């Protein structure tokens, strides 16, 4: 037994939310309730008590959105080639191979064709687990191609974002992906094909400054962190604490940058309804 | 204005000062030979230093406090400049300036980031860091230019889009995204020139165009070397390594296919001879614009999209 009691909150890495936990029982980061894995799964990885949304990846999201969990994946094996031979404390090439091994993914986005309540769609979903969902050449190219497929087949495009922003290790090439994807979305828009941007926790940096904010409709999960600059950078710059709820979905809805906030359980039905109105 | 000397320039500046001093006495003393020898030496020294600049040294040159900014170039390369203000939504951002002017007797719209020279003007210009209204002003005027078939020239020079509460409240991300979207199919020629610092989305927000040109000592990347260092090394100390790793200089970006052309600077950087720099810029802009004007608008837009579509590196 410790002879002192912690009077402050537990030290946690900046209150960062964890990926989907292993093990049978999980403590909710929202209300600290203990949830059984089965129950969490049934509840689409949201807390049955407080509604807290756990971070999930493309595997779970495709399952949630697409009819019968069926889809045809595109450009499945596209991989980064480390164009700058980038090295910080570790070589980028090593980070990529380690991430591939750990996540069983090839990069931070997966794109596919499938159907949502019978409507053929093109879906791209980011994986935060892969180097923080960072956007480099592979994410840029896969999303650009997904937009092309959506335009040619006249099928609505849905992009689910979960990212810390552009990938530093590809330098200016990552930055240029923002221009590339925005140009493709402009073409899609000119062709009259709907694009729905789904913003989940977190959506920041270069992704917010490109496709996440270019939807015909912006749908966000509750309490997701959404912004251009990260809260830490802003706090450092202005030297003041940030207002409560700053850069959360509800804040963005209030400021007029999100069309609606939707619980994950209602996401599929909401998107279906929207598509019926637009198609 | 106080002269600012960068560390690696010190030996050159010291020699130059020495020569200048000797010249004062050159009338009375017979030291012409010695002056000539020293001048030779300083020439060699300049060659040596400036042709072997590290990436970090170029970053320092791009940030040199005497480096010419957008509003310094405009009177040197154009006539009849008339600045226009405001985004018609919220306000007028002083970190981005825009207006019509005549370049070689033809009207063009110039849009550029604007930094300040001293504390006061830097506060006024927000150190060249735009808020959303800056990008929206730029877009409003670019669309105006397109409506009247006037070409657009964008001069990039920013340490980044401003990371502030107001900027987030007014949708910094949306403002930049909208500009990328709209600039990608704006029906008029757009020439982009990175004249100093090209920091990430803050720069790219007025950086989509048909031709991307870059000054020899400018830098352009997804993040500044300092921020990159603080994220990846968890300290600001590794900025030099970060600059190397990011490969952010003009020759690097030409190799990566991000830019089309490097604009040479006077020996020692644009600030050593702003008139000469402006003349070079003017000649190249006229030449590039002439070529772009020959292309039909539909084709121009198509080529622009294709240009950016090719960028990046991957394997399948």
Coordinates of C-alpha atoms in Angstrom, one line a residue, chain B residues 145-273:
Chain B
X145 CA -9.4 37.8 -61.8
X146 CA -10.7 34.7 -63.5
X147 CA -14.1 36.4 -64.2
X148 CA -12.3 39.1 -66.2
X149 CA -9.7 36.7 -67.7
X150 CA -6.7 38.0 -65.9
X151 CA -3.9 35.7 -64.9
X152 CA -2.9 35.2 -61.3
X153 CA 0.6 35.3 -59.8
X154 CA 1.0 34.0 -56.2
X155 CA 4.1 34.8 -54.1
X156 CA 4.5 32.4 -51.2
X157 CA 6.4 33.4 -48.1
X158 CA 5.0 32.3 -44.8
X159 CA 6.1 30.5 -41.6
X160 CA 2.7 28.8 -41.6
X161 CA -1.0 29.5 -41.3
X162 CA -1.7 31.0 -37.9
X163 CA -2.5 28.4 -35.1
X164 CA -4.9 30.5 -33.0
X165 CA -8.3 30.1 -31.4
X166 CA -10.0 32.5 -33.8
X167 CA -8.4 30.9 -36.8
X168 CA -9.9 27.5 -35.7
X169 CA -13.3 29.0 -34.9
X170 CA -13.4 30.5 -38.4
X171 CA -12.3 27.3 -40.1
X172 CA -8.6 27.6 -41.0
X173 CA -8.7 24.0 -42.4
X174 CA -11.8 24.7 -44.5
X175 CA -10.4 27.9 -45.8
X176 CA -7.2 26.3 -47.0
X177 CA -9.0 23.2 -48.4
X178 CA -11.5 25.4 -50.3
X179 CA -8.6 27.3 -51.9
X180 CA -6.9 24.0 -53.1
X181 CA -10.3 22.9 -54.5
X182 CA -11.1 26.1 -56.3
X183 CA -7.6 26.9 -57.5
X184 CA -7.3 23.4 -59.0
X185 CA -10.0 24.4 -61.6
X186 CA -9.8 28.2 -61.7
X187 CA -10.3 29.1 -65.4
X188 CA -7.3 31.4 -65.7
X189 CA -3.5 30.9 -65.8
X190 CA -1.9 30.7 -62.3
X191 CA 1.9 31.1 -61.6
X192 CA 3.1 30.2 -58.2
X193 CA 6.5 31.5 -56.9
X194 CA 7.9 30.4 -53.6
X195 CA 10.0 33.5 -52.7
X196 CA 11.0 32.8 -49.1
X197 CA 9.4 30.4 -46.7
X198 CA 6.9 27.8 -47.9
X199 CA 5.6 26.3 -44.7
X200 CA 3.0 23.6 -45.2
X201 CA -0.7 24.2 -45.8
X202 CA -0.3 27.9 -44.9
X203 CA 1.8 28.2 -48.1
X204 CA -0.1 25.7 -50.3
X205 CA -3.3 27.6 -49.5
X206 CA -2.3 30.0 -52.3
X207 CA 0.0 27.6 -54.0
X208 CA -1.9 25.5 -56.6
X209 CA -1.1 26.6 -60.1
X210 CA 0.1 25.8 -63.7
X211 CA 3.7 26.6 -63.1
X212 CA 5.5 26.3 -59.7
X213 CA 8.7 28.4 -59.5
X214 CA 11.0 28.6 -56.6
X215 CA 13.7 31.0 -55.6
X216 CA 17.1 29.4 -55.2
X217 CA 17.3 30.0 -51.4
X218 CA 13.6 29.5 -50.6
X219 CA 12.3 26.4 -48.7
X220 CA 9.1 24.5 -49.1
X221 CA 7.9 21.6 -47.1
X222 CA 5.1 19.9 -45.1
X223 CA 6.4 21.3 -41.9
X224 CA 9.1 23.7 -40.6
X225 CA 12.4 22.1 -39.6
X226 CA 11.9 23.2 -36.0
X227 CA 8.4 21.7 -35.7
X228 CA 9.6 18.5 -37.3
X229 CA 12.5 18.3 -34.9
X230 CA 10.2 18.9 -31.9
X231 CA 7.8 16.1 -33.0
X232 CA 10.2 13.5 -34.1
X233 CA 13.2 14.2 -31.8
X234 CA 11.0 15.7 -29.1
X235 CA 13.3 18.8 -28.9
X236 CA 13.9 21.8 -31.1
X237 CA 17.6 21.1 -31.1
X238 CA 17.6 18.9 -34.2
X239 CA 16.4 21.5 -36.7
X240 CA 19.5 21.2 -38.8
X241 CA 19.0 17.4 -39.2
X242 CA 15.3 17.9 -39.7
X243 CA 16.1 20.4 -42.6
X244 CA 18.4 17.8 -44.1
X245 CA 15.9 15.0 -43.7
X246 CA 13.0 17.0 -45.1
X247 CA 14.9 17.8 -48.4
X248 CA 13.2 21.1 -48.6
X249 CA 15.4 23.2 -50.9
X250 CA 14.7 24.2 -54.5
X251 CA 17.1 21.7 -56.0
X252 CA 15.5 18.9 -53.8
X253 CA 12.0 19.8 -54.9
X254 CA 13.0 20.0 -58.6
X255 CA 14.2 16.5 -58.3
X256 CA 11.1 15.4 -56.5
X257 CA 8.9 16.9 -59.2
X258 CA 7.2 19.3 -56.9
X259 CA 8.5 22.5 -58.7
X260 CA 9.0 23.3 -62.3
X261 CA 11.9 25.7 -62.2
X262 CA 14.4 27.4 -60.0
X263 CA 14.8 31.1 -60.1
X264 CA 18.5 32.1 -59.5
X265 CA 19.2 34.6 -56.7
X266 CA 22.1 37.1 -56.6
X267 CA 25.2 35.8 -54.9
X268 CA 24.5 35.7 -51.2
X269 CA 20.7 35.8 -51.5
X270 CA 17.9 38.0 -52.7
X271 CA 18.5 40.6 -50.0
X272 CA 22.1 41.4 -51.3
X273 CA 20.6 42.8 -54.5

